[in-house]
PDB file of C-alpha atoms in Angstrom:
ATOM      1  CA  MET S 628       5.442 -15.844  -6.650  1.00 89.00           C
ATOM      2  CA  ASP S 629       8.415 -14.940  -8.893  1.00 96.00           C
ATOM      3  CA  ARG S 630      10.079 -11.511  -8.607  1.00 97.00           C
ATOM      4  CA  ALA S 631       8.625 -10.134 -11.777  1.00 97.00           C
ATOM      5  CA  ALA S 632       5.009 -11.014 -10.888  1.00 97.00           C
ATOM      6  CA  TYR S 633       5.472  -9.805  -7.306  1.00 98.00           C
ATOM      7  CA  VAL S 634       6.881  -6.434  -8.487  1.00 98.00           C
ATOM      8  CA  ALA S 635       4.139  -6.043 -11.132  1.00 97.00           C
ATOM      9  CA  ARG S 636       1.421  -6.726  -8.480  1.00 96.00           C
ATOM     10  CA  ILE S 637       2.870  -4.207  -6.080  1.00 97.00           C
ATOM     11  CA  LEU S 638       3.303  -1.522  -8.737  1.00 97.00           C
ATOM     12  CA  HIS S 639      -0.196  -2.104 -10.000  1.00 95.00           C
ATOM     13  CA  LEU S 640      -1.666  -1.559  -6.615  1.00 94.00           C
ATOM     14  CA  TYR S 641       0.581   1.429  -6.003  1.00 95.00           C
ATOM     15  CA  ARG S 642      -0.715   3.156  -9.124  1.00 93.00           C
ATOM     16  CA  LYS S 643      -4.290   2.706  -7.932  1.00 91.00           C
ATOM     17  CA  LEU S 644      -3.521   3.880  -4.380  1.00 91.00           C
ATOM     18  CA  PRO S 645      -5.632   6.917  -3.501  1.00 90.00           C
ATOM     19  CA  GLY S 646      -3.405   9.833  -2.865  1.00 87.00           C
ATOM     20  CA  ALA S 647      -0.508   8.488  -5.024  1.00 90.00           C
ATOM     21  CA  LEU S 648       0.612  10.373  -8.014  1.00 88.00           C
ATOM     22  CA  ASN S 649      -0.222   7.607 -10.474  1.00 85.00           C
ATOM     23  CA  ARG S 650       3.303   7.230 -11.777  1.00 91.00           C
ATOM     24  CA  ILE S 651       6.017   4.647 -11.265  1.00 96.00           C
ATOM     25  CA  LEU S 652       9.589   5.843 -10.629  1.00 96.00           C
ATOM     26  CA  ARG S 653      12.759   3.756 -10.771  1.00 96.00           C
ATOM     27  CA  ASP S 654      12.947   4.010  -7.018  1.00 97.00           C
ATOM     28  CA  ASP S 655       9.477   2.406  -6.797  1.00 97.00           C
ATOM     29  CA  ARG S 656      10.611  -0.564  -8.835  1.00 97.00           C
ATOM     30  CA  ARG S 657      13.726  -0.893  -6.657  1.00 98.00           C
ATOM     31  CA  THR S 658      11.589  -0.677  -3.536  1.00 98.00           C
ATOM     32  CA  ALA S 659       9.259  -3.462  -4.783  1.00 98.00           C
ATOM     33  CA  SER S 660      12.180  -5.606  -5.723  1.00 98.00           C
ATOM     34  CA  ASP S 661      13.758  -5.044  -2.291  1.00 98.00           C
ATOM     35  CA  LEU S 662      10.477  -6.239  -0.674  1.00 98.00           C
ATOM     36  CA  HIS S 663      10.595  -9.390  -2.721  1.00 98.00           C
ATOM     37  CA  ARG S 664      14.294  -9.909  -1.839  1.00 98.00           C
ATOM     38  CA  ARG S 665      13.423  -9.440   1.833  1.00 97.00           C
ATOM     39  CA  GLY S 666      10.793 -12.131   1.544  1.00 97.00           C
ATOM     40  CA  ILE S 667       7.933  -9.932   2.533  1.00 98.00           C
ATOM     41  CA  PRO S 668       4.725 -11.771   1.818  1.00 97.00           C
ATOM     42  CA  ILE S 669       2.559 -10.093  -0.828  1.00 96.00           C
ATOM     43  CA  ALA S 670      -0.410 -10.314   1.625  1.00 96.00           C
ATOM     44  CA  VAL S 671       1.522  -8.053   4.044  1.00 97.00           C
ATOM     45  CA  VAL S 672       2.194  -5.501   1.354  1.00 97.00           C
ATOM     46  CA  GLU S 673      -1.479  -5.599   0.276  1.00 96.00           C
ATOM     47  CA  ASP S 674      -2.561  -5.111   3.907  1.00 96.00           C
ATOM     48  CA  ALA S 675      -0.192  -2.105   4.101  1.00 97.00           C
ATOM     49  CA  PHE S 676      -1.979  -0.579   1.104  1.00 95.00           C
ATOM     50  CA  ILE S 677      -5.338  -1.074   2.844  1.00 95.00           C
ATOM     51  CA  LEU S 678      -4.168   0.318   6.245  1.00 95.00           C
ATOM     52  CA  THR S 679      -2.498   3.283   4.585  1.00 93.00           C
ATOM     53  CA  THR S 680      -5.623   4.095   2.544  1.00 92.00           C
ATOM     54  CA  ALA S 681      -7.854   3.796   5.645  1.00 92.00           C
ATOM     55  CA  ARG S 682      -5.587   6.008   7.765  1.00 91.00           C
ATOM     56  CA  ARG S 683      -5.461   8.674   5.127  1.00 89.00           C
ATOM     57  CA  ALA S 684      -9.239   8.528   4.736  1.00 87.00           C
ATOM     58  CA  VAL S 685      -9.836   9.466   8.393  1.00 83.00           C
ATOM     59  CA  GLY S 686      -7.366  12.334   8.320  1.00 73.00           C
ATOM     60  CA  PRO S 687      -8.535  15.957   8.685  1.00 74.00           C
ATOM     61  CA  LYS S 688     -10.810  17.034   5.826  1.00 74.00           C
ATOM     62  CA  ASP S 689      -9.921  20.744   6.136  1.00 77.00           C
ATOM     63  CA  GLN S 690      -6.148  19.980   5.549  1.00 81.00           C
ATOM     64  CA  PRO S 691      -5.627  17.832   2.469  1.00 79.00           C
ATOM     65  CA  LEU S 692      -2.749  15.460   2.764  1.00 81.00           C
ATOM     66  CA  ASP S 693       0.219  15.774   0.456  1.00 87.00           C
ATOM     67  CA  PRO S 694       0.276  13.117  -2.273  1.00 88.00           C
ATOM     68  CA  ILE S 695       2.180   9.876  -1.861  1.00 92.00           C
ATOM     69  CA  ARG S 696       5.229  10.405  -4.010  1.00 93.00           C
ATOM     70  CA  VAL S 697       7.143   7.126  -3.566  1.00 95.00           C
ATOM     71  CA  LEU S 698       6.387   3.502  -2.678  1.00 96.00           C
ATOM     72  CA  ARG S 699       8.816   3.840   0.204  1.00 97.00           C
ATOM     73  CA  TYR S 700       6.077   5.819   1.940  1.00 95.00           C
ATOM     74  CA  LEU S 701       4.555   2.413   2.842  1.00 96.00           C
ATOM     75  CA  LEU S 702       7.720   0.807   4.315  1.00 97.00           C
ATOM     76  CA  PRO S 703       6.999   1.898   8.012  1.00 97.00           C
ATOM     77  CA  VAL S 704       3.434   0.464   7.633  1.00 97.00           C
ATOM     78  CA  ILE S 705       4.854  -2.779   6.315  1.00 98.00           C
ATOM     79  CA  ASP S 706       7.315  -2.946   9.160  1.00 97.00           C
ATOM     80  CA  GLU S 707       4.499  -2.202  11.636  1.00 97.00           C
ATOM     81  CA  LEU S 708       2.382  -5.061  10.164  1.00 97.00           C
ATOM     82  CA  LEU S 709       5.358  -7.404  10.439  1.00 98.00           C
ATOM     83  CA  SER S 710       6.102  -6.573  14.030  1.00 98.00           C
ATOM     84  CA  ALA S 711       2.436  -6.461  15.251  1.00 97.00           C
ATOM     85  CA  PRO S 712       0.102  -8.077  12.811  1.00 96.00           C
ATOM     86  CA  PRO S 713      -3.529  -7.059  13.275  1.00 96.00           C
ATOM     87  CA  ALA S 714      -6.310  -9.544  13.626  1.00 96.00           C
ATOM     88  CA  PRO S 715      -7.579 -10.882  10.250  1.00 95.00           C
ATOM     89  CA  GLU S 716     -11.040  -9.680  11.061  1.00 97.00           C
ATOM     90  CA  TYR S 717      -9.683  -6.106  11.416  1.00 96.00           C
ATOM     91  CA  ILE S 718      -8.072  -6.222   7.963  1.00 95.00           C
ATOM     92  CA  ARG S 719     -11.344  -7.566   6.476  1.00 94.00           C
ATOM     93  CA  TYR S 720     -13.185  -4.748   8.122  1.00 95.00           C
ATOM     94  CA  LEU S 721     -10.764  -2.201   6.711  1.00 93.00           C
ATOM     95  CA  LYS S 722     -10.948  -3.750   3.218  1.00 92.00           C
ATOM     96  CA  ALA S 723     -14.682  -3.391   3.193  1.00 93.00           C
ATOM     97  CA  HIS S 724     -14.455   0.192   4.512  1.00 89.00           C
ATOM     98  CA  VAL S 725     -11.815   1.211   1.998  1.00 90.00           C
ATOM     99  CA  ARG S 726     -13.745  -0.435  -0.806  1.00 90.00           C
ATOM    100  CA  GLN S 727     -16.925   1.444   0.035  1.00 88.00           C
ATOM    101  CA  GLN S 728     -15.485   4.821   1.225  1.00 83.00           C
ATOM    102  CA  CYS S 729     -12.388   5.181  -0.978  1.00 83.00           C
ATOM    103  CA  ARG S 730     -13.232   2.972  -3.952  1.00 82.00           C
ATOM    104  CA  PHE S 731      -9.902   1.186  -3.551  1.00 80.00           C
ATOM    105  CA  THR S 732      -9.740  -2.535  -3.982  1.00 83.00           C
ATOM    106  CA  LEU S 733      -7.033  -5.128  -4.343  1.00 83.00           C
ATOM    107  CA  ASP S 734      -8.507  -6.469  -7.526  1.00 78.00           C
TER     108      ASP S 734
END
């Protein structure tokens, strides 16, 4: 995938991410470009969106989480997925859970 398509895909998903502020900053574009430059597979970034959404969904309900203000918020999750990839079955399970509970999909 070329850089422009890669960045567009990531920014599209970021805007849809539950808990994000629904805006794109210059830093977000730079972060997406850096991920492309690093050669991070788009599937890993997509899995990071799913994992982040699932983790935020199970957080304490009486203490709302702060909004996600920048795409860099996901970098530790991406690094975690690169260093210890979860089983594909687990990601499929999380995708179904997030789709149903959070109304977030990668479409």
